[in-house]
PDB file of C-alpha atoms in Angstrom:
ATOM      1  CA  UNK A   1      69.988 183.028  99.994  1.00 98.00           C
ATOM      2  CA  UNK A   2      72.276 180.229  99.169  1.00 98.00           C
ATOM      3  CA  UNK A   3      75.417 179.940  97.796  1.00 98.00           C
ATOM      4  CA  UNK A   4      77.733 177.609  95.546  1.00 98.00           C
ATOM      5  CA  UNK A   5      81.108 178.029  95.138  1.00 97.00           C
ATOM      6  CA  UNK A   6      84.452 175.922  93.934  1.00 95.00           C
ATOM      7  CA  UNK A   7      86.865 175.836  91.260  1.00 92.00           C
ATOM      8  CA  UNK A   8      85.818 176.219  87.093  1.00 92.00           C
ATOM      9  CA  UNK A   9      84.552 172.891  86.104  1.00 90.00           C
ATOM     10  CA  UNK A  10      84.050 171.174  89.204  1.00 92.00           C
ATOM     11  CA  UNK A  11      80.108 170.528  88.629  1.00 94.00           C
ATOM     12  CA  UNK A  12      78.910 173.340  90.549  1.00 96.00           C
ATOM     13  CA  UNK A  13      75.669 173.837  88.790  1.00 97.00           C
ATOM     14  CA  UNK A  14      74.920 170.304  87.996  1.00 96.00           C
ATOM     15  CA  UNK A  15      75.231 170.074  91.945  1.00 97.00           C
ATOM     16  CA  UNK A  16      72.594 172.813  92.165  1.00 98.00           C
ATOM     17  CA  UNK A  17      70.257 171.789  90.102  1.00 97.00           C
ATOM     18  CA  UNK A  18      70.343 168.130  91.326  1.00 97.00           C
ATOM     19  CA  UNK A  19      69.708 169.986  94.952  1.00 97.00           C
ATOM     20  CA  UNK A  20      66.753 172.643  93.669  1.00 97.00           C
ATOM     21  CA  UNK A  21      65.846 170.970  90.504  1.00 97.00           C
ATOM     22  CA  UNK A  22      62.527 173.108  90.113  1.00 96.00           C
ATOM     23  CA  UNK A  23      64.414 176.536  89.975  1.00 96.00           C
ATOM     24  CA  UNK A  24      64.323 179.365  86.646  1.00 96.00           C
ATOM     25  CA  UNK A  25      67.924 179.919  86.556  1.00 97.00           C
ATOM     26  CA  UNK A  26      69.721 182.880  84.849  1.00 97.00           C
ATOM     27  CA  UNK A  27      73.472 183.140  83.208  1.00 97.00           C
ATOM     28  CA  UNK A  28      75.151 185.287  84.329  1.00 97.00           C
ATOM     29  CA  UNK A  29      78.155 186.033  81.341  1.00 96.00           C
ATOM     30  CA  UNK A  30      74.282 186.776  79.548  1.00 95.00           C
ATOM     31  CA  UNK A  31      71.362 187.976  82.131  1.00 94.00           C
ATOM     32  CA  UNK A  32      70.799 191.336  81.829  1.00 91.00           C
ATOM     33  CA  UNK A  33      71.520 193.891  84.665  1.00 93.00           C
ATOM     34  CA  UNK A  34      67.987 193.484  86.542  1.00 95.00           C
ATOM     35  CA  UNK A  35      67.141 190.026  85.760  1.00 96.00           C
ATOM     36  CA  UNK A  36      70.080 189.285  88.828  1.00 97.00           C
ATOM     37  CA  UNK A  37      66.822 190.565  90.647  1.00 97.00           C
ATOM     38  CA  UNK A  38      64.202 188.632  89.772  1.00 96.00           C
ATOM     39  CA  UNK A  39      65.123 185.055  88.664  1.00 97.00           C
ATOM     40  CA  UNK A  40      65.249 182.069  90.954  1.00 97.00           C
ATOM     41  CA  UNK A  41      69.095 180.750  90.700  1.00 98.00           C
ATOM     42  CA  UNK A  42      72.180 182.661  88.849  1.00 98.00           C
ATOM     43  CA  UNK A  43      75.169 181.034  87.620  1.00 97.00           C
ATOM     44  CA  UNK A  44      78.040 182.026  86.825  1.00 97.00           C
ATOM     45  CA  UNK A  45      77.879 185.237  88.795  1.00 98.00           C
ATOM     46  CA  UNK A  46      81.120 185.998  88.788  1.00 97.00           C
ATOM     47  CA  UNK A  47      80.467 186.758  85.019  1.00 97.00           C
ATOM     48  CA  UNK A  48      78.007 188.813  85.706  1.00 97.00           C
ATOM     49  CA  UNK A  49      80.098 191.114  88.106  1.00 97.00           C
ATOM     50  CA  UNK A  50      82.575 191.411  85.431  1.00 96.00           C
ATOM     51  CA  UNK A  51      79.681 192.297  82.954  1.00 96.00           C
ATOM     52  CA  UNK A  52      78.696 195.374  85.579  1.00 97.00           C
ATOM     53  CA  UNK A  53      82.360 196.413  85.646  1.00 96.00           C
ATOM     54  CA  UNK A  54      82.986 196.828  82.229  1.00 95.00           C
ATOM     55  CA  UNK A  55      79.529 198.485  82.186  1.00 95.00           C
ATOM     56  CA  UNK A  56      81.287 200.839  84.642  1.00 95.00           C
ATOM     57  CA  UNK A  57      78.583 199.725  87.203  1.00 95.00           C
ATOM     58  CA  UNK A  58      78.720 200.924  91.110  1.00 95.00           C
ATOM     59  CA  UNK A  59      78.990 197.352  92.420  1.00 96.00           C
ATOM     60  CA  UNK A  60      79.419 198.708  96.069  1.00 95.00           C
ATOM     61  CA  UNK A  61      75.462 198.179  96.415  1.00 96.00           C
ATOM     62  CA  UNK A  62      75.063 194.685  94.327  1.00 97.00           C
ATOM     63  CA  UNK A  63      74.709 192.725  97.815  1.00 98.00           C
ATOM     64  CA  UNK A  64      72.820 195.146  99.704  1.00 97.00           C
ATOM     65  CA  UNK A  65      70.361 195.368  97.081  1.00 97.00           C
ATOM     66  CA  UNK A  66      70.284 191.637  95.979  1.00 98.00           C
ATOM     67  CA  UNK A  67      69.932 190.642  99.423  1.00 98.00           C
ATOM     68  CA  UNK A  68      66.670 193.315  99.780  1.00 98.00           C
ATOM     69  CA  UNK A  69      65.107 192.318  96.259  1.00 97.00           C
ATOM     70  CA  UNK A  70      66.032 188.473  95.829  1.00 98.00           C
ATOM     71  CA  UNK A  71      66.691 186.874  99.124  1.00 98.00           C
ATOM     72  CA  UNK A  72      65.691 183.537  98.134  1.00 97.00           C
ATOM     73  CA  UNK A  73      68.177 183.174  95.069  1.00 98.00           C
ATOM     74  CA  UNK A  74      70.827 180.506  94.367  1.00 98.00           C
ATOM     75  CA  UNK A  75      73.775 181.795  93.262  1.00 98.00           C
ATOM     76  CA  UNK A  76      76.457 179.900  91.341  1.00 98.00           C
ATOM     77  CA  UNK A  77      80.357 181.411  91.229  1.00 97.00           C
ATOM     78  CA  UNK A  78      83.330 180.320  90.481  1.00 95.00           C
ATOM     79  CA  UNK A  79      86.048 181.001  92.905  1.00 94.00           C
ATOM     80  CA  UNK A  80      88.915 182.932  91.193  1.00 93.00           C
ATOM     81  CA  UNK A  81      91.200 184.364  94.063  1.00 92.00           C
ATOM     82  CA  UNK A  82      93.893 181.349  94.265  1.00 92.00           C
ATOM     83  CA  UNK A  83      95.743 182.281  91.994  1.00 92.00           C
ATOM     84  CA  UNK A  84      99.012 184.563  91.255  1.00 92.00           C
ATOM     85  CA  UNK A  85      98.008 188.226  91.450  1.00 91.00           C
ATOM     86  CA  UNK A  86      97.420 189.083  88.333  1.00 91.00           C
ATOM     87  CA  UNK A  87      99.911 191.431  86.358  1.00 89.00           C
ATOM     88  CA  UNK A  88      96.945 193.547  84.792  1.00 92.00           C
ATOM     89  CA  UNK A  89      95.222 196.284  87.109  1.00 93.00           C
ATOM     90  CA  UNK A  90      91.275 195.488  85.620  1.00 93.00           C
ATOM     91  CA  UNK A  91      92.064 191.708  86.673  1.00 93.00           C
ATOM     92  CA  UNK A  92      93.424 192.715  90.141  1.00 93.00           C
ATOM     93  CA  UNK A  93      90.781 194.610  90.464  1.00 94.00           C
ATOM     94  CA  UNK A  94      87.624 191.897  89.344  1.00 95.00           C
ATOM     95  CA  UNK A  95      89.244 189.368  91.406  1.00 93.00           C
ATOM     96  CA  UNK A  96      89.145 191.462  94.787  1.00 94.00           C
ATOM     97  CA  UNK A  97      85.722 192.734  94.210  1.00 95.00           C
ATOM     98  CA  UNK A  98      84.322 189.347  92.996  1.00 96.00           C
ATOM     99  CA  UNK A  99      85.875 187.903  96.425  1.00 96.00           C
ATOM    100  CA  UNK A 100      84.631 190.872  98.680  1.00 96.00           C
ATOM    101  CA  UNK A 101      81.039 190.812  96.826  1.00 97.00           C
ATOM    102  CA  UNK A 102      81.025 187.470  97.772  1.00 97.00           C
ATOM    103  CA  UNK A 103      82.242 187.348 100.775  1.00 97.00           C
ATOM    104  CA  UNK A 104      79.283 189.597 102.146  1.00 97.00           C
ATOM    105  CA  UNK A 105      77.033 187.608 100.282  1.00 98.00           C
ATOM    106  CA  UNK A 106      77.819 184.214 102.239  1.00 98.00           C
ATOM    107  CA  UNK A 107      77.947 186.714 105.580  1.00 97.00           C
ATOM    108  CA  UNK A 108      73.624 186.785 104.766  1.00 98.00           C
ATOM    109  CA  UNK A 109      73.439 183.578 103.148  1.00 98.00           C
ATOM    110  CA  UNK A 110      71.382 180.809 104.906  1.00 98.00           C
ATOM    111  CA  UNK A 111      73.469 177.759 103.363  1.00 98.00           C
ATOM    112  CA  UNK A 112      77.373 177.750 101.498  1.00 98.00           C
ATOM    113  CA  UNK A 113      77.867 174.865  99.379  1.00 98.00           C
ATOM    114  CA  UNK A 114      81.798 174.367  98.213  1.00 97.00           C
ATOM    115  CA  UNK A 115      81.806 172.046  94.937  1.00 95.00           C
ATOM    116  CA  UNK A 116      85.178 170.279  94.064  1.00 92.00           C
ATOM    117  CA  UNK A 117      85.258 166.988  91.747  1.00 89.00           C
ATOM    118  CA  UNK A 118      81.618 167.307  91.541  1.00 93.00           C
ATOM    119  CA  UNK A 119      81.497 166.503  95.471  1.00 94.00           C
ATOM    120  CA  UNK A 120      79.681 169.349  97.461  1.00 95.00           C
ATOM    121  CA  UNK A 121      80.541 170.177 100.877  1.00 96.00           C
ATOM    122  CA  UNK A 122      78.517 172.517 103.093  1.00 97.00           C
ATOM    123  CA  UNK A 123      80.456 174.936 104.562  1.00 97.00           C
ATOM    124  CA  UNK A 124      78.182 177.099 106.097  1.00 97.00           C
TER     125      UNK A 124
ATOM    126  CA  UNK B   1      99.427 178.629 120.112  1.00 95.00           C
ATOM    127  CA  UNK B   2     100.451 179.050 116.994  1.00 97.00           C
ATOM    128  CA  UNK B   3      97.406 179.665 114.622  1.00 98.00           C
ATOM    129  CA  UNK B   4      98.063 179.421 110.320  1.00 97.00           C
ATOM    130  CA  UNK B   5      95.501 181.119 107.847  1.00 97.00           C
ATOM    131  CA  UNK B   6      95.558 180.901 104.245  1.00 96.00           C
ATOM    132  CA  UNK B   7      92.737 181.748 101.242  1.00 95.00           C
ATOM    133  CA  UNK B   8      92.843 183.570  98.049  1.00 94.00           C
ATOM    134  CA  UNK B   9      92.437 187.458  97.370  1.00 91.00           C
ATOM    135  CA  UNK B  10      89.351 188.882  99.043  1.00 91.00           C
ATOM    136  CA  UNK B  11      88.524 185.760 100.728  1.00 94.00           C
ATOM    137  CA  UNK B  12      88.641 187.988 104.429  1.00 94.00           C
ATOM    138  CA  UNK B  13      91.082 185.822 105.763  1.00 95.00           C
ATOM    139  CA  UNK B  14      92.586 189.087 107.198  1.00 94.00           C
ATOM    140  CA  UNK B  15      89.506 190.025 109.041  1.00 93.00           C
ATOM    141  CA  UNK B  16      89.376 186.234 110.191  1.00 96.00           C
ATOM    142  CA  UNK B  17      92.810 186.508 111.558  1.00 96.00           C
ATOM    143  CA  UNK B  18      92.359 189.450 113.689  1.00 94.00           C
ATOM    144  CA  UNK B  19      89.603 188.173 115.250  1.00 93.00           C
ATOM    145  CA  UNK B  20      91.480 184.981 117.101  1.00 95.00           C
ATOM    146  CA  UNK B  21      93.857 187.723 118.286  1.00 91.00           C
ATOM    147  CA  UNK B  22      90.774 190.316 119.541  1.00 86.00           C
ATOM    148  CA  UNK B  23      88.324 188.180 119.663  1.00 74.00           C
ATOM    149  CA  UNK B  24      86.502 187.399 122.474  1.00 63.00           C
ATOM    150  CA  UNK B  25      87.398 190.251 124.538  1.00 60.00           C
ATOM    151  CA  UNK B  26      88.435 188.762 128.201  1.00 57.00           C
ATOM    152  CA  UNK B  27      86.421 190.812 130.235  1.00 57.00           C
ATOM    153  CA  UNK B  28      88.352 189.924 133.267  1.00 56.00           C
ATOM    154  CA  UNK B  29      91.756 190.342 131.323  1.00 58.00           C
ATOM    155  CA  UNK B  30      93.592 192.891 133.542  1.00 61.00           C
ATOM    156  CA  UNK B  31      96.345 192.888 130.799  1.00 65.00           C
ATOM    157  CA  UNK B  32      97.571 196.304 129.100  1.00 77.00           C
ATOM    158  CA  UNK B  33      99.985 194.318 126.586  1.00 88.00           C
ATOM    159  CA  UNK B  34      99.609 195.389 123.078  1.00 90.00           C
ATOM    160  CA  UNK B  35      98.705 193.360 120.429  1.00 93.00           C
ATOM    161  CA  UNK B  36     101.723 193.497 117.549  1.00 95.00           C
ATOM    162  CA  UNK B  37     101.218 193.746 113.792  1.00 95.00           C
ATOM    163  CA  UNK B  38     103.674 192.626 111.817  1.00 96.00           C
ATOM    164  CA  UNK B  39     103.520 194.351 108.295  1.00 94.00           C
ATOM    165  CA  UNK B  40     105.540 193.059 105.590  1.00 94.00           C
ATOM    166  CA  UNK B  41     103.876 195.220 102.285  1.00 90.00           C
ATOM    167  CA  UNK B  42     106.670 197.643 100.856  1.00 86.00           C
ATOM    168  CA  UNK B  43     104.932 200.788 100.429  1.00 79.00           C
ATOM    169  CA  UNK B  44     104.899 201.518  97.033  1.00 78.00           C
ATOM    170  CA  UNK B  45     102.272 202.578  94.111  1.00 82.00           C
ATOM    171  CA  UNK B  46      98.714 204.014  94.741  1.00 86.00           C
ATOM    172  CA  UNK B  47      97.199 200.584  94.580  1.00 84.00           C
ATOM    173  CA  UNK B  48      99.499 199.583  97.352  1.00 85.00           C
ATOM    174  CA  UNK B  49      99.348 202.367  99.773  1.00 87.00           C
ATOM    175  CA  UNK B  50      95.243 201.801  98.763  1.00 87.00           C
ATOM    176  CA  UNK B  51      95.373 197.974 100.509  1.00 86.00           C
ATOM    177  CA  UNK B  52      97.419 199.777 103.852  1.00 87.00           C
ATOM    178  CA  UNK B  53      94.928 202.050 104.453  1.00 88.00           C
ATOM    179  CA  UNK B  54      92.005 199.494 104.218  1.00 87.00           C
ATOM    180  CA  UNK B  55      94.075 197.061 106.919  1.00 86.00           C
ATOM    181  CA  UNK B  56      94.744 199.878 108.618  1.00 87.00           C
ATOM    182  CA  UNK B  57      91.327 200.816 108.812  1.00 86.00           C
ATOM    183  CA  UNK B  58      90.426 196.863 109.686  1.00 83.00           C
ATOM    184  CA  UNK B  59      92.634 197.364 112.338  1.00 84.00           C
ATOM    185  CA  UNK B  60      91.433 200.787 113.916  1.00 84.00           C
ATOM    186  CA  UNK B  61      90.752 200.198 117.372  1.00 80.00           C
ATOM    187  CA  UNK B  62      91.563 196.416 117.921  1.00 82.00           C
ATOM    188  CA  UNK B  63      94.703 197.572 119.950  1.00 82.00           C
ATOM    189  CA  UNK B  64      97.443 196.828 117.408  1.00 90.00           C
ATOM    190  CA  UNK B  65     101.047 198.386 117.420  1.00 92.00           C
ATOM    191  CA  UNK B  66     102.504 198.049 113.345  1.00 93.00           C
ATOM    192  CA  UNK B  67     105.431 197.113 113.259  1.00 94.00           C
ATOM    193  CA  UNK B  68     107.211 197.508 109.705  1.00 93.00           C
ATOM    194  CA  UNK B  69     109.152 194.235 108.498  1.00 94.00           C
ATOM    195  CA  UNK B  70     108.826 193.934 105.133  1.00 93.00           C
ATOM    196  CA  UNK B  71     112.383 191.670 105.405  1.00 93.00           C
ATOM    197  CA  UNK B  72     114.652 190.449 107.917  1.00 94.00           C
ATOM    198  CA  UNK B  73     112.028 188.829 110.492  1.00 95.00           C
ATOM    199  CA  UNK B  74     114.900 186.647 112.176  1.00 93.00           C
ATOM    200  CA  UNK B  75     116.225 190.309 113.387  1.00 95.00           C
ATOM    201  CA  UNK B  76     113.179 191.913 115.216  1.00 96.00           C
ATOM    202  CA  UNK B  77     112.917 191.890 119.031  1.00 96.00           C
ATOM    203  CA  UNK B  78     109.310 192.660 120.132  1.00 95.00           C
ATOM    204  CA  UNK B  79     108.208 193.868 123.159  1.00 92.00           C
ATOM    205  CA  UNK B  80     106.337 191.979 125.679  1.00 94.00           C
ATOM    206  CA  UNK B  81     103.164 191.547 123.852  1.00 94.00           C
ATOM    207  CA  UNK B  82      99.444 189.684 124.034  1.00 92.00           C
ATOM    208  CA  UNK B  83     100.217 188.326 120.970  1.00 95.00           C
ATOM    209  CA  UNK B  84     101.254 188.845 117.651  1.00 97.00           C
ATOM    210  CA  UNK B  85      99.763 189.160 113.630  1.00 97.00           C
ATOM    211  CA  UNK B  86     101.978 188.534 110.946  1.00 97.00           C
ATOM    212  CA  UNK B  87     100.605 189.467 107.537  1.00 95.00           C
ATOM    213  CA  UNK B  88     101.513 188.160 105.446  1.00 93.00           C
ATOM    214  CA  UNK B  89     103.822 185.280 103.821  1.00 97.00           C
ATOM    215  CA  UNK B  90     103.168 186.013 100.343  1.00 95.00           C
ATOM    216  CA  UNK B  91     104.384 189.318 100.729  1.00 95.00           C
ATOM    217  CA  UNK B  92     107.127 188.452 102.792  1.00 96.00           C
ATOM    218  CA  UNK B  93     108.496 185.725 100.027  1.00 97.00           C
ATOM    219  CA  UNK B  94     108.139 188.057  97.904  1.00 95.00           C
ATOM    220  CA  UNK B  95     110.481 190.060  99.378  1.00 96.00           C
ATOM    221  CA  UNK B  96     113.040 188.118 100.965  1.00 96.00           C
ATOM    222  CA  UNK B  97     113.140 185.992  97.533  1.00 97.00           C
ATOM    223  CA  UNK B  98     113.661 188.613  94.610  1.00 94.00           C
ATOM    224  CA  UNK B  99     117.064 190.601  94.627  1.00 92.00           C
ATOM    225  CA  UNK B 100     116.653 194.509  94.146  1.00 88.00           C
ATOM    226  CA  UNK B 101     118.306 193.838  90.634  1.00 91.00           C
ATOM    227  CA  UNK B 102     115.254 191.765  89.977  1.00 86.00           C
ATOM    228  CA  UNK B 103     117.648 188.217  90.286  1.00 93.00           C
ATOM    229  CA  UNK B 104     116.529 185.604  92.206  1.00 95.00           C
ATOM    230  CA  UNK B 105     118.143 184.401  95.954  1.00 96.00           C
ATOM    231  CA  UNK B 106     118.164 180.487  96.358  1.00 95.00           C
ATOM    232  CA  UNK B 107     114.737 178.993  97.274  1.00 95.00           C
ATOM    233  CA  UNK B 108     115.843 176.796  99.606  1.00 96.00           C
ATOM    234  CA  UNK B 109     117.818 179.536 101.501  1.00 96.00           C
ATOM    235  CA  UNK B 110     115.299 181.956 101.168  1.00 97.00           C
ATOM    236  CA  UNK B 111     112.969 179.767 103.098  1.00 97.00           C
ATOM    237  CA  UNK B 112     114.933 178.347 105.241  1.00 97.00           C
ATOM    238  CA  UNK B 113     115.793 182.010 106.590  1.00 97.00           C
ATOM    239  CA  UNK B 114     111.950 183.431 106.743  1.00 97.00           C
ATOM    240  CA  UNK B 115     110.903 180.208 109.002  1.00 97.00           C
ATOM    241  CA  UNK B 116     113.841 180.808 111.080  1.00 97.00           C
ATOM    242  CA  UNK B 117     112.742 184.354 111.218  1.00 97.00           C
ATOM    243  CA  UNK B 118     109.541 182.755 112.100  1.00 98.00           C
ATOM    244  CA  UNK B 119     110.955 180.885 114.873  1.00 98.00           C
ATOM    245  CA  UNK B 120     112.807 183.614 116.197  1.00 97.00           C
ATOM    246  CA  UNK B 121     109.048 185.297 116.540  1.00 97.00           C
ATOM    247  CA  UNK B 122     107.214 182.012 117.980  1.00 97.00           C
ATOM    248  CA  UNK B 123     109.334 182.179 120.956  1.00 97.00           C
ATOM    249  CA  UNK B 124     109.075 186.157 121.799  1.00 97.00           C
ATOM    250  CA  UNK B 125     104.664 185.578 122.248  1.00 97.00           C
ATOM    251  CA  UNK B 126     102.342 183.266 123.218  1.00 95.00           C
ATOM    252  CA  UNK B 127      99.954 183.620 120.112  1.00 96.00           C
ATOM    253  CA  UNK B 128     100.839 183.613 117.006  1.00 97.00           C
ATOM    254  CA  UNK B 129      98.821 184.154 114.125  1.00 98.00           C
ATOM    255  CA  UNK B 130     100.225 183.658 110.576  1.00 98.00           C
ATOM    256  CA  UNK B 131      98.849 184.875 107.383  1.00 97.00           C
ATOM    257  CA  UNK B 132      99.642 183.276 103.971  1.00 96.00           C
ATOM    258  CA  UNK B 133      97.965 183.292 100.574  1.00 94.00           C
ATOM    259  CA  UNK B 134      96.843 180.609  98.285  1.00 91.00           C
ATOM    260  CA  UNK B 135      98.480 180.909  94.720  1.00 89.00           C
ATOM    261  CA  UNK B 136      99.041 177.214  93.399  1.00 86.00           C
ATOM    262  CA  UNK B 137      94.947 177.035  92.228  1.00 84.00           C
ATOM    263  CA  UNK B 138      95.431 178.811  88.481  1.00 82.00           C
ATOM    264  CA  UNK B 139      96.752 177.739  85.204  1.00 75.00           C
ATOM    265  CA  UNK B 140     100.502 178.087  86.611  1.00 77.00           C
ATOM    266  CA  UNK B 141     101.611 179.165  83.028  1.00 85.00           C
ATOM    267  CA  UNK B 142     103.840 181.869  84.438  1.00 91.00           C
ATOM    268  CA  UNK B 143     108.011 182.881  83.642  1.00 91.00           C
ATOM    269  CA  UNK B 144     110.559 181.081  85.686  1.00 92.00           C
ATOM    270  CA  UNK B 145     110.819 183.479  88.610  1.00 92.00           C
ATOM    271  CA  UNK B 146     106.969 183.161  89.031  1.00 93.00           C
ATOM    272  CA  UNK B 147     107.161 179.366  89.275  1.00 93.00           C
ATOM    273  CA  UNK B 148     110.002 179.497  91.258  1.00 94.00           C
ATOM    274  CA  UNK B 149     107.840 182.180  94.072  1.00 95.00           C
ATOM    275  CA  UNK B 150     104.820 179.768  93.981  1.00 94.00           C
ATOM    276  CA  UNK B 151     107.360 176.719  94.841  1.00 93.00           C
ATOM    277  CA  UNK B 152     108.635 178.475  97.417  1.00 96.00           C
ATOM    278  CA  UNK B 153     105.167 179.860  98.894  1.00 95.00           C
ATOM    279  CA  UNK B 154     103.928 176.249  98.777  1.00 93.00           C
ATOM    280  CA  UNK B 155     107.068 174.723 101.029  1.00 94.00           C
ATOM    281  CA  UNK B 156     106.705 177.716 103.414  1.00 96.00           C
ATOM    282  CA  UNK B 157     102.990 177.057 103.703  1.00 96.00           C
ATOM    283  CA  UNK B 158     103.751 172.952 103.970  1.00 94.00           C
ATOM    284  CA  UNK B 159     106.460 173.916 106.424  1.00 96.00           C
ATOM    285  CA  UNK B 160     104.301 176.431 108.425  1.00 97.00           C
ATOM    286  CA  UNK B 161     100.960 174.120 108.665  1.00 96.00           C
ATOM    287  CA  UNK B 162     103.752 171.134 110.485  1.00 96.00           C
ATOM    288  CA  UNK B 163     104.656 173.669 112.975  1.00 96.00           C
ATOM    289  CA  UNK B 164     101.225 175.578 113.939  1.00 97.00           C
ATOM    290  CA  UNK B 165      98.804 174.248 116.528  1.00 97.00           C
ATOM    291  CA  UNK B 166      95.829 175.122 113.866  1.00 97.00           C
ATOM    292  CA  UNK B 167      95.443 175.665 110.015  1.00 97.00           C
ATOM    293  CA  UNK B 168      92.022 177.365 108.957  1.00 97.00           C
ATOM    294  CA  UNK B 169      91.131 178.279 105.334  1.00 96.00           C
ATOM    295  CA  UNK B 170      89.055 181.134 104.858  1.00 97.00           C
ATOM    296  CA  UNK B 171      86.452 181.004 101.949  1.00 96.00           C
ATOM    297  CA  UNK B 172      84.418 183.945 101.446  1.00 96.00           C
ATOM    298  CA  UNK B 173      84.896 184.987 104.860  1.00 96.00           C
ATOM    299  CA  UNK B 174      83.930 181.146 106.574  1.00 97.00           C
ATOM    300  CA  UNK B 175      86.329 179.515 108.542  1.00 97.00           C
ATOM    301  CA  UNK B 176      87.285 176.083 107.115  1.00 96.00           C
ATOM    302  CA  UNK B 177      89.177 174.041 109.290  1.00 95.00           C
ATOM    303  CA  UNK B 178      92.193 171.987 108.024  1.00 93.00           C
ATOM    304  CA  UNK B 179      94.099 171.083 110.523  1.00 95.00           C
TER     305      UNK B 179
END
């Protein structure tokens, strides 16, 4: 597993596919629920997490169960915890569980890119 | 030592930081001196009282004694200790900076008493480990008293990263190494 993170529009995915350019990848504001599952990159995952939550999804087991079924997958997000805590609960809410998601994600992964100005930096 | 760590929400920066206090465990470390934790979240709300219960649950164990100071850190006297947490800045700025009327204090004042508070702290323990938040990385189209908290969060942080030994950013739970 490998991950890509940074800042919206910092190049994050043209970074990934100049790095695996031979990989099926999936969007994630679009993918449906099991596709996370079986395609070869995902970006914009953090989409996708707030797709499941509005599904009313049990997110608890997304990493378990990605890192059992698709170990090998590329995942794209955006980083959205920097900024002022949010004065609606749902946001409060997406943004913690989009940055504790990830963080057990990048506790499995293999590689952590972090994109900013289109300049990756491997962080793990 | 004096040890800073920022990152956004979720980013387990507060794990991180318990771990330089607790981790490795000296083996040969005859000490009995506690840990402190220095808690600055005013209990209030379900959501709130949620987030104390899953520190305090991060915690369980580790050897910490809590010590409430949600304001006023340039009046606590610890007691002889291996250390000491303090979590966390944003919370504490919070605090010291907006009135119970909901008016604002100066920022410059407000700052310049939580690092003395600060201070005051750095010379009762050998280790200190700060905790702040990053908040500057968003649109920053927020009221007055919003942009005034994020100005003042920023100059602590500036302040803070002159003084400590070490400044680490946690991203998704990997130490990045600033300073």
């Amino acid at each position: 597993m490998i991950m890509v993170i940074g800042g919206a529009h910092q190049g994050k995915l043209a970074y990934a596919r100049r790095l695996w350019p031979d990989i099926a990848w999936a969007g994630g504001r679009t993918c449906g629920e099991e596709e996370i599952f079986r395609c070869g990159g995902i970006y914009g995952f953090h989409e996708y997490i707030a797709g499941r939550m509005r599904d009313g999804a049990d997110l608890s087991v997304l990493p378990g169960k990605l890192w059992a079924e698709n170990p090998g997958i590329v995942i794209v997000t955006d980083e959205i915890g920097c900024g002022i805590v949010p004065a609606e609960r749902h946001l409060r809410e997406y943004r913690e569980l989009t940055g504790r998601i990830c963080t057990e994600l990048a506790a499995v992964s293999a590689e952590v890119h972090r994109v900013l100005c289109g300049i990756g930096t491997r962080i793990k | 030592m004096f040890q800073l760590v920022t990152g956004g929400s979720g980013s387990g920066k507060s794990a991180y930081a318990e771990e330089l206090l607790t981790v490795p465990v000296r083996l040969s470390d005859t000490s009995v001196l506690p840990h402190i934790y220095l808690a600055t979240m005013k209990p209030y709300g379900k959501e709130t009282l949620e987030k104390i219960r899953r520190h305090r649950r991060l915690r369980a164990g580790k050897g910490f004694v809590t010590v409430e100071c949600p304001k006023g850190l340039d009046e606590v006297v610890l007691l002889e200790n291996d250390g000491v947490l303090l979590e966390c800045i944003a919370n504490l700025a919070a605090n010291e900076l907006y009135r119970e009327d909901g008016s604002l204090n100066g920022r410059q004042e407000t700052a310049d008493r939580i690092l003395s508070g600060i201070r005051s702290i750095r010379r009762q323990t050998g280790h200190l480990v700060v905790v702040t938040n990053e908040v500057c990385a968003d649109t920053g189209d927020y009221s007055s008293e919003t942009r005034e908290y994020m100005a003042l969060l920023g100059a602590l942080n500036r302040q803070l990263a002159r003084m400590a030994d070490t400044v680490t950013e946690v991203v998704y739970g990997i130490p990045v190494s600033v300073k």
